[in-house]
Amino acid sequence: MNPHLAPVSVPDPALLPHVQRLCDLTDPYAFGPAEDELFAAAMAESHAWHRDRSPFFRSLYEATPPAEPYRTPLVHANFFKRHEVLSIPREDVELHLTSSGTTGQKSQMFFDTWTIRSAQRMVARIFERNGWITPEQEVNYLLYSYEPAPSLNLGTAFTDNYLCDFAPARSVAYALRNTGGGHEFDPFGCIAALRRFAEDGAPVRILGFPAFLFFTLERMRAMGMPPLQLPEGSLVVLGGGWKGHADRRIEKEELYGRVTEQLGIPGERIRDTFGSVEHCIPYVECEHHRLHAPVWSRVAIRSTRTLEPLPYGEPGYLHLVSPYITSVPAQSVVMGDLASLQPGEACGCDVPTPWFTVHGRAGVSRNRSCAVAAAELMKGMA
């Protein structure tokens, strides 16, 4: 068994039995009345946990109308860029991650053992369902993220390195190289790695920011390079978006087509993801490239005027809910992304849960995500 599928226990089994049961579900897309009932019970436990440990959350909870689904207070993700709020003693913090890059405001998120390991197990469940855990098959990795450095605690770097646990590494190449005083985007190193990998014979896994992958493909085309044929079984798992380079962004269908054309990876082996350091639940595209909600979370869309829940198909703020987190009262986070929600049956794949489409960021903010900081490293490189 992959170690990230191993059992993990909530901090207090007597207070959080339904949270434990929910996060122990092995089918990442189980869907039905029984799962809804379990989710509601787990949310009630989560609220009680944070209410008794966080004065901030207690005041929010007491002011939340009981009619609100799960009686869930709304906390905007930007709150965590300005405030450190914990529901555990600091000595119980196992991991501290931040959301942004070299400058700008950063979300400061803290994880106890249960929170980070249960989130990792969710990722492992989804990878297992897709057949992407291959302990018997070495792969070559090209990570469009930050090369490790002693002081680096970015959520994206942590995630991309963690995803290397699902298949043994024959070699690892990074797009953002550690220079000792920061990180620099290395497009020629990426191209050299892809050339080596095409000749090696082992499958390739490309992980990280889609903008970097696109700029690599553009540089290959500008150099007049013929298409490469990466080995069968290669996989692309993207995340981070195009923040900071919206003027150069291409639609994902075009990007996926370019990956197939220039690297030989079929469309069903190219998947985007959505996630954030404030809400570590994994949202991974299905084979039809839809971001379905896993069983451990619920997704809603909120009006940009009133914050009231919106029906299927209407765009608004993306609202993500999950009771898994015990370290920080972030079980209900309103993102700065505009999105719309659709019922599961509107997709046509075998995943029954609702899915959402991200339409972009709401408004213009000084706050910068990992993708924004990383994008700045691409200036003059394309």
PDB file of C-alpha atoms in Angstrom, residues 161-377:
ATOM      1  CA  ASN A 161       7.143  17.408  -4.631  1.00  0.00           C
ATOM      2  CA  TYR A 162       4.544  15.331  -2.782  1.00  0.00           C
ATOM      3  CA  LEU A 163       3.039  14.186  -6.095  1.00  0.00           C
ATOM      4  CA  CYS A 164       6.386  12.593  -6.910  1.00  0.00           C
ATOM      5  CA  ASP A 165       5.634   9.980  -4.229  1.00  0.00           C
ATOM      6  CA  PHE A 166       3.131   8.149  -6.439  1.00  0.00           C
ATOM      7  CA  ALA A 167       5.728   6.752  -8.841  1.00  0.00           C
ATOM      8  CA  PRO A 168       9.442   6.259  -8.132  1.00  0.00           C
ATOM      9  CA  ALA A 169      11.650   8.937  -9.673  1.00  0.00           C
ATOM     10  CA  ARG A 170      14.257   7.979 -12.226  1.00  0.00           C
ATOM     11  CA  SER A 171      15.170  11.664 -12.469  1.00  0.00           C
ATOM     12  CA  VAL A 172      13.710  15.044 -11.512  1.00  0.00           C
ATOM     13  CA  ALA A 173      14.120  18.347 -13.364  1.00  0.00           C
ATOM     14  CA  TYR A 174      12.828  21.714 -12.141  1.00  0.00           C
ATOM     15  CA  ALA A 175      11.672  24.652 -14.233  1.00  0.00           C
ATOM     16  CA  LEU A 176      12.303  27.196 -11.483  1.00  0.00           C
ATOM     17  CA  ARG A 177      15.915  26.702 -10.520  1.00  0.00           C
ATOM     18  CA  ASN A 178      17.255  27.658  -7.114  1.00  0.00           C
ATOM     19  CA  THR A 179      19.969  30.259  -7.661  1.00  0.00           C
ATOM     20  CA  GLY A 180      20.897  30.648  -4.010  1.00  0.00           C
ATOM     21  CA  GLY A 181      19.235  34.045  -3.842  1.00  0.00           C
ATOM     22  CA  GLY A 182      15.891  33.165  -5.397  1.00  0.00           C
ATOM     23  CA  HIS A 183      14.549  31.183  -8.321  1.00  0.00           C
ATOM     24  CA  GLU A 184      14.864  31.657 -12.084  1.00  0.00           C
ATOM     25  CA  PHE A 185      12.829  30.109 -14.860  1.00  0.00           C
ATOM     26  CA  ASP A 186      15.017  27.880 -17.044  1.00  0.00           C
ATOM     27  CA  PRO A 187      13.235  27.188 -20.351  1.00  0.00           C
ATOM     28  CA  PHE A 188      16.286  25.718 -22.029  1.00  0.00           C
ATOM     29  CA  GLY A 189      16.787  23.341 -19.127  1.00  0.00           C
ATOM     30  CA  CYS A 190      13.161  22.237 -19.558  1.00  0.00           C
ATOM     31  CA  ILE A 191      13.673  21.611 -23.261  1.00  0.00           C
ATOM     32  CA  ALA A 192      16.882  19.671 -22.606  1.00  0.00           C
ATOM     33  CA  ALA A 193      15.083  17.550 -20.017  1.00  0.00           C
ATOM     34  CA  LEU A 194      12.226  16.782 -22.415  1.00  0.00           C
ATOM     35  CA  ARG A 195      14.705  15.722 -25.085  1.00  0.00           C
ATOM     36  CA  ARG A 196      16.456  13.382 -22.659  1.00  0.00           C
ATOM     37  CA  PHE A 197      13.167  11.971 -21.446  1.00  0.00           C
ATOM     38  CA  ALA A 198      11.936  11.304 -24.981  1.00  0.00           C
ATOM     39  CA  GLU A 199      14.989   9.098 -25.560  1.00  0.00           C
ATOM     40  CA  ASP A 200      15.014   7.418 -22.142  1.00  0.00           C
ATOM     41  CA  GLY A 201      11.962   5.190 -22.526  1.00  0.00           C
ATOM     42  CA  ALA A 202      10.452   5.716 -19.052  1.00  0.00           C
ATOM     43  CA  PRO A 203       7.117   7.567 -18.762  1.00  0.00           C
ATOM     44  CA  VAL A 204       7.296  11.272 -18.010  1.00  0.00           C
ATOM     45  CA  ARG A 205       5.230  13.162 -15.428  1.00  0.00           C
ATOM     46  CA  ILE A 206       4.920  16.904 -15.952  1.00  0.00           C
ATOM     47  CA  LEU A 207       3.550  18.728 -12.908  1.00  0.00           C
ATOM     48  CA  GLY A 208       2.956  22.374 -12.031  1.00  0.00           C
ATOM     49  CA  PHE A 209       2.093  25.762 -13.505  1.00  0.00           C
ATOM     50  CA  PRO A 210       0.488  25.594 -16.982  1.00  0.00           C
ATOM     51  CA  ALA A 211       1.974  28.948 -18.024  1.00  0.00           C
ATOM     52  CA  PHE A 212       5.513  27.574 -17.751  1.00  0.00           C
ATOM     53  CA  LEU A 213       4.627  24.561 -19.839  1.00  0.00           C
ATOM     54  CA  PHE A 214       3.093  26.814 -22.475  1.00  0.00           C
ATOM     55  CA  PHE A 215       6.179  29.033 -22.598  1.00  0.00           C
ATOM     56  CA  THR A 216       8.362  25.955 -23.009  1.00  0.00           C
ATOM     57  CA  LEU A 217       6.228  24.787 -25.944  1.00  0.00           C
ATOM     58  CA  GLU A 218       6.399  28.272 -27.451  1.00  0.00           C
ATOM     59  CA  ARG A 219      10.186  28.304 -27.143  1.00  0.00           C
ATOM     60  CA  MET A 220      10.386  24.865 -28.773  1.00  0.00           C
ATOM     61  CA  ARG A 221       8.291  26.113 -31.681  1.00  0.00           C
ATOM     62  CA  ALA A 222      10.361  29.298 -32.013  1.00  0.00           C
ATOM     63  CA  MET A 223      13.515  27.154 -32.179  1.00  0.00           C
ATOM     64  CA  GLY A 224      12.009  25.106 -34.989  1.00  0.00           C
ATOM     65  CA  MET A 225      12.126  21.919 -32.928  1.00  0.00           C
ATOM     66  CA  PRO A 226      10.205  18.972 -34.357  1.00  0.00           C
ATOM     67  CA  PRO A 227       7.598  17.371 -32.076  1.00  0.00           C
ATOM     68  CA  LEU A 228       8.800  14.970 -29.397  1.00  0.00           C
ATOM     69  CA  GLN A 229       7.132  11.666 -28.608  1.00  0.00           C
ATOM     70  CA  LEU A 230       7.256  11.147 -24.889  1.00  0.00           C
ATOM     71  CA  PRO A 231       6.928   7.506 -23.810  1.00  0.00           C
ATOM     72  CA  GLU A 232       3.585   5.792 -23.387  1.00  0.00           C
ATOM     73  CA  GLY A 233       2.113   6.279 -19.934  1.00  0.00           C
ATOM     74  CA  SER A 234       3.322   9.863 -19.615  1.00  0.00           C
ATOM     75  CA  LEU A 235       1.073  12.171 -17.611  1.00  0.00           C
ATOM     76  CA  VAL A 236       0.534  15.921 -17.229  1.00  0.00           C
ATOM     77  CA  VAL A 237      -1.064  17.254 -14.014  1.00  0.00           C
ATOM     78  CA  LEU A 238      -1.273  21.043 -13.983  1.00  0.00           C
ATOM     79  CA  GLY A 239      -2.157  23.540 -11.265  1.00  0.00           C
ATOM     80  CA  GLY A 240      -1.745  27.205 -10.439  1.00  0.00           C
ATOM     81  CA  GLY A 241      -3.522  28.936 -13.289  1.00  0.00           C
ATOM     82  CA  TRP A 242      -2.354  31.871 -15.402  1.00  0.00           C
ATOM     83  CA  LYS A 243      -2.517  34.654 -12.804  1.00  0.00           C
ATOM     84  CA  GLY A 244      -0.343  37.598 -13.762  1.00  0.00           C
ATOM     85  CA  HIS A 245      -0.204  36.646 -17.453  1.00  0.00           C
ATOM     86  CA  ALA A 246      -3.838  36.780 -18.504  1.00  0.00           C
ATOM     87  CA  ASP A 247      -2.828  38.596 -21.677  1.00  0.00           C
ATOM     88  CA  ARG A 248      -0.864  35.510 -22.802  1.00  0.00           C
ATOM     89  CA  ARG A 249      -3.266  32.896 -21.531  1.00  0.00           C
ATOM     90  CA  ILE A 250      -4.657  30.406 -24.022  1.00  0.00           C
ATOM     91  CA  GLU A 251      -7.707  28.240 -23.509  1.00  0.00           C
ATOM     92  CA  LYS A 252      -6.979  24.904 -21.926  1.00  0.00           C
ATOM     93  CA  GLU A 253      -8.271  23.044 -24.986  1.00  0.00           C
ATOM     94  CA  GLU A 254      -5.608  24.785 -27.051  1.00  0.00           C
ATOM     95  CA  LEU A 255      -2.921  24.093 -24.459  1.00  0.00           C
ATOM     96  CA  TYR A 256      -3.888  20.427 -24.261  1.00  0.00           C
ATOM     97  CA  GLY A 257      -3.793  20.250 -28.051  1.00  0.00           C
ATOM     98  CA  ARG A 258      -0.315  21.748 -28.080  1.00  0.00           C
ATOM     99  CA  VAL A 259       0.887  19.217 -25.488  1.00  0.00           C
ATOM    100  CA  THR A 260      -0.466  16.379 -27.624  1.00  0.00           C
ATOM    101  CA  GLU A 261       0.996  17.841 -30.813  1.00  0.00           C
ATOM    102  CA  GLN A 262       4.453  18.694 -29.460  1.00  0.00           C
ATOM    103  CA  LEU A 263       4.964  16.071 -26.748  1.00  0.00           C
ATOM    104  CA  GLY A 264       2.747  13.191 -27.904  1.00  0.00           C
ATOM    105  CA  ILE A 265       0.701  12.935 -24.688  1.00  0.00           C
ATOM    106  CA  PRO A 266      -2.996  12.151 -25.360  1.00  0.00           C
ATOM    107  CA  GLY A 267      -5.702  14.449 -24.018  1.00  0.00           C
ATOM    108  CA  GLU A 268      -7.036  12.004 -21.429  1.00  0.00           C
ATOM    109  CA  ARG A 269      -3.568  11.987 -19.816  1.00  0.00           C
ATOM    110  CA  ILE A 270      -3.578  15.781 -19.406  1.00  0.00           C
ATOM    111  CA  ARG A 271      -5.451  17.054 -16.343  1.00  0.00           C
ATOM    112  CA  ASP A 272      -5.772  20.407 -14.644  1.00  0.00           C
ATOM    113  CA  THR A 273      -6.369  20.787 -10.922  1.00  0.00           C
ATOM    114  CA  PHE A 274      -7.676  23.422  -8.560  1.00  0.00           C
ATOM    115  CA  GLY A 275      -6.584  23.965  -5.003  1.00  0.00           C
ATOM    116  CA  SER A 276      -5.188  26.497  -2.583  1.00  0.00           C
ATOM    117  CA  VAL A 277      -3.157  26.594   0.583  1.00  0.00           C
ATOM    118  CA  GLU A 278      -6.269  27.906   2.379  1.00  0.00           C
ATOM    119  CA  HIS A 279      -8.335  24.904   1.232  1.00  0.00           C
ATOM    120  CA  CYS A 280      -6.213  21.835   0.551  1.00  0.00           C
ATOM    121  CA  ILE A 281      -8.987  19.600  -0.776  1.00  0.00           C
ATOM    122  CA  PRO A 282      -7.885  18.290  -4.207  1.00  0.00           C
ATOM    123  CA  TYR A 283     -10.047  19.102  -7.228  1.00  0.00           C
ATOM    124  CA  VAL A 284      -8.751  17.111 -10.207  1.00  0.00           C
ATOM    125  CA  GLU A 285     -10.237  17.104 -13.691  1.00  0.00           C
ATOM    126  CA  CYS A 286     -12.065  14.019 -14.891  1.00  0.00           C
ATOM    127  CA  GLU A 287     -11.396  12.580 -18.345  1.00  0.00           C
ATOM    128  CA  HIS A 288     -13.824  15.193 -19.729  1.00  0.00           C
ATOM    129  CA  HIS A 289     -11.758  17.910 -18.047  1.00  0.00           C
ATOM    130  CA  ARG A 290     -14.347  18.906 -15.430  1.00  0.00           C
ATOM    131  CA  LEU A 291     -13.420  19.796 -11.837  1.00  0.00           C
ATOM    132  CA  HIS A 292     -15.713  17.569  -9.767  1.00  0.00           C
ATOM    133  CA  ALA A 293     -16.123  18.010  -6.019  1.00  0.00           C
ATOM    134  CA  PRO A 294     -14.824  15.008  -4.074  1.00  0.00           C
ATOM    135  CA  VAL A 295     -16.904  13.433  -1.329  1.00  0.00           C
ATOM    136  CA  TRP A 296     -14.935  15.271   1.369  1.00  0.00           C
ATOM    137  CA  SER A 297     -16.073  18.734   0.271  1.00  0.00           C
ATOM    138  CA  ARG A 298     -19.030  20.737  -0.963  1.00  0.00           C
ATOM    139  CA  VAL A 299     -18.918  23.540  -3.520  1.00  0.00           C
ATOM    140  CA  ALA A 300     -21.255  26.515  -3.735  1.00  0.00           C
ATOM    141  CA  ILE A 301     -21.351  29.690  -5.799  1.00  0.00           C
ATOM    142  CA  ARG A 302     -22.068  32.976  -4.034  1.00  0.00           C
ATOM    143  CA  SER A 303     -23.514  36.177  -5.442  1.00  0.00           C
ATOM    144  CA  THR A 304     -20.887  38.894  -5.858  1.00  0.00           C
ATOM    145  CA  ARG A 305     -23.480  41.398  -4.582  1.00  0.00           C
ATOM    146  CA  THR A 306     -25.243  39.629  -1.719  1.00  0.00           C
ATOM    147  CA  LEU A 307     -23.167  36.472  -1.054  1.00  0.00           C
ATOM    148  CA  GLU A 308     -26.377  34.477  -1.308  1.00  0.00           C
ATOM    149  CA  PRO A 309     -26.033  30.966  -2.846  1.00  0.00           C
ATOM    150  CA  LEU A 310     -26.646  30.915  -6.591  1.00  0.00           C
ATOM    151  CA  PRO A 311     -28.267  28.159  -8.698  1.00  0.00           C
ATOM    152  CA  TYR A 312     -26.464  25.963 -11.206  1.00  0.00           C
ATOM    153  CA  GLY A 313     -24.997  27.832 -14.138  1.00  0.00           C
ATOM    154  CA  GLU A 314     -24.805  31.312 -12.600  1.00  0.00           C
ATOM    155  CA  PRO A 315     -21.328  32.781 -12.020  1.00  0.00           C
ATOM    156  CA  GLY A 316     -20.219  34.131  -8.672  1.00  0.00           C
ATOM    157  CA  TYR A 317     -17.629  33.707  -5.959  1.00  0.00           C
ATOM    158  CA  LEU A 318     -16.372  30.159  -5.469  1.00  0.00           C
ATOM    159  CA  HIS A 319     -17.227  28.910  -1.969  1.00  0.00           C
ATOM    160  CA  LEU A 320     -15.484  25.740  -0.737  1.00  0.00           C
ATOM    161  CA  VAL A 321     -16.527  23.826   2.370  1.00  0.00           C
ATOM    162  CA  SER A 322     -14.925  20.859   4.148  1.00  0.00           C
ATOM    163  CA  PRO A 323     -14.767  19.707   7.783  1.00  0.00           C
ATOM    164  CA  TYR A 324     -11.395  17.966   7.431  1.00  0.00           C
ATOM    165  CA  ILE A 325      -9.259  20.811   8.828  1.00  0.00           C
ATOM    166  CA  THR A 326      -8.693  20.941  12.590  1.00  0.00           C
ATOM    167  CA  SER A 327      -5.668  23.251  12.764  1.00  0.00           C
ATOM    168  CA  VAL A 328      -7.216  26.487  11.433  1.00  0.00           C
ATOM    169  CA  PRO A 329     -10.891  27.573  11.189  1.00  0.00           C
ATOM    170  CA  ALA A 330     -10.782  27.355   7.390  1.00  0.00           C
ATOM    171  CA  GLN A 331     -13.563  24.829   6.894  1.00  0.00           C
ATOM    172  CA  SER A 332     -15.535  27.410   4.876  1.00  0.00           C
ATOM    173  CA  VAL A 333     -13.533  29.583   2.489  1.00  0.00           C
ATOM    174  CA  VAL A 334     -14.799  32.062  -0.101  1.00  0.00           C
ATOM    175  CA  MET A 335     -12.184  32.301  -2.825  1.00  0.00           C
ATOM    176  CA  GLY A 336     -11.343  35.299  -4.970  1.00  0.00           C
ATOM    177  CA  ASP A 337     -12.200  33.241  -8.048  1.00  0.00           C
ATOM    178  CA  LEU A 338     -15.331  33.614 -10.134  1.00  0.00           C
ATOM    179  CA  ALA A 339     -16.847  30.253 -11.019  1.00  0.00           C
ATOM    180  CA  SER A 340     -20.070  28.490 -11.918  1.00  0.00           C
ATOM    181  CA  LEU A 341     -21.402  25.110 -10.806  1.00  0.00           C
ATOM    182  CA  GLN A 342     -23.077  22.338 -12.766  1.00  0.00           C
ATOM    183  CA  PRO A 343     -24.729  19.054 -11.700  1.00  0.00           C
ATOM    184  CA  GLY A 344     -22.711  15.896 -12.117  1.00  0.00           C
ATOM    185  CA  GLU A 345     -24.914  14.490 -14.881  1.00  0.00           C
ATOM    186  CA  ALA A 346     -24.139  17.533 -17.050  1.00  0.00           C
ATOM    187  CA  CYS A 347     -20.589  16.235 -17.541  1.00  0.00           C
ATOM    188  CA  GLY A 348     -21.168  12.814 -19.088  1.00  0.00           C
ATOM    189  CA  CYS A 349     -18.313  11.039 -17.313  1.00  0.00           C
ATOM    190  CA  ASP A 350     -18.769   8.397 -14.609  1.00  0.00           C
ATOM    191  CA  VAL A 351     -18.244  10.860 -11.722  1.00  0.00           C
ATOM    192  CA  PRO A 352     -21.662  11.769 -10.233  1.00  0.00           C
ATOM    193  CA  THR A 353     -20.712  14.788  -8.111  1.00  0.00           C
ATOM    194  CA  PRO A 354     -21.249  18.432  -9.155  1.00  0.00           C
ATOM    195  CA  TRP A 355     -18.444  20.165 -11.019  1.00  0.00           C
ATOM    196  CA  PHE A 356     -17.343  23.754 -11.413  1.00  0.00           C
ATOM    197  CA  THR A 357     -15.681  25.959 -13.996  1.00  0.00           C
ATOM    198  CA  VAL A 358     -13.326  28.734 -12.934  1.00  0.00           C
ATOM    199  CA  HIS A 359     -13.838  31.881 -15.002  1.00  0.00           C
ATOM    200  CA  GLY A 360     -11.023  33.969 -13.521  1.00  0.00           C
ATOM    201  CA  ARG A 361     -10.195  36.194 -10.598  1.00  0.00           C
ATOM    202  CA  ALA A 362     -12.733  38.659  -9.257  1.00  0.00           C
ATOM    203  CA  GLY A 363     -11.456  42.216  -9.625  1.00  0.00           C
ATOM    204  CA  VAL A 364      -7.888  43.385  -9.366  1.00  0.00           C
ATOM    205  CA  SER A 365      -5.938  42.919  -6.159  1.00  0.00           C
ATOM    206  CA  ARG A 366      -2.454  43.620  -4.903  1.00  0.00           C
ATOM    207  CA  ASN A 367      -2.470  40.160  -3.391  1.00  0.00           C
ATOM    208  CA  ARG A 368      -0.356  37.752  -5.388  1.00  0.00           C
ATOM    209  CA  SER A 369      -0.520  34.008  -5.501  1.00  0.00           C
ATOM    210  CA  CYS A 370       2.297  31.544  -6.135  1.00  0.00           C
ATOM    211  CA  ALA A 371       1.419  31.659  -9.828  1.00  0.00           C
ATOM    212  CA  VAL A 372       1.713  35.456  -9.902  1.00  0.00           C
ATOM    213  CA  ALA A 373       5.144  35.400  -8.323  1.00  0.00           C
ATOM    214  CA  ALA A 374       6.265  32.598 -10.579  1.00  0.00           C
ATOM    215  CA  ALA A 375       4.910  34.381 -13.642  1.00  0.00           C
ATOM    216  CA  GLU A 376       7.134  37.353 -12.915  1.00  0.00           C
ATOM    217  CA  LEU A 377      10.131  35.104 -13.414  1.00  0.00           C
TER     218      LEU A 377
END
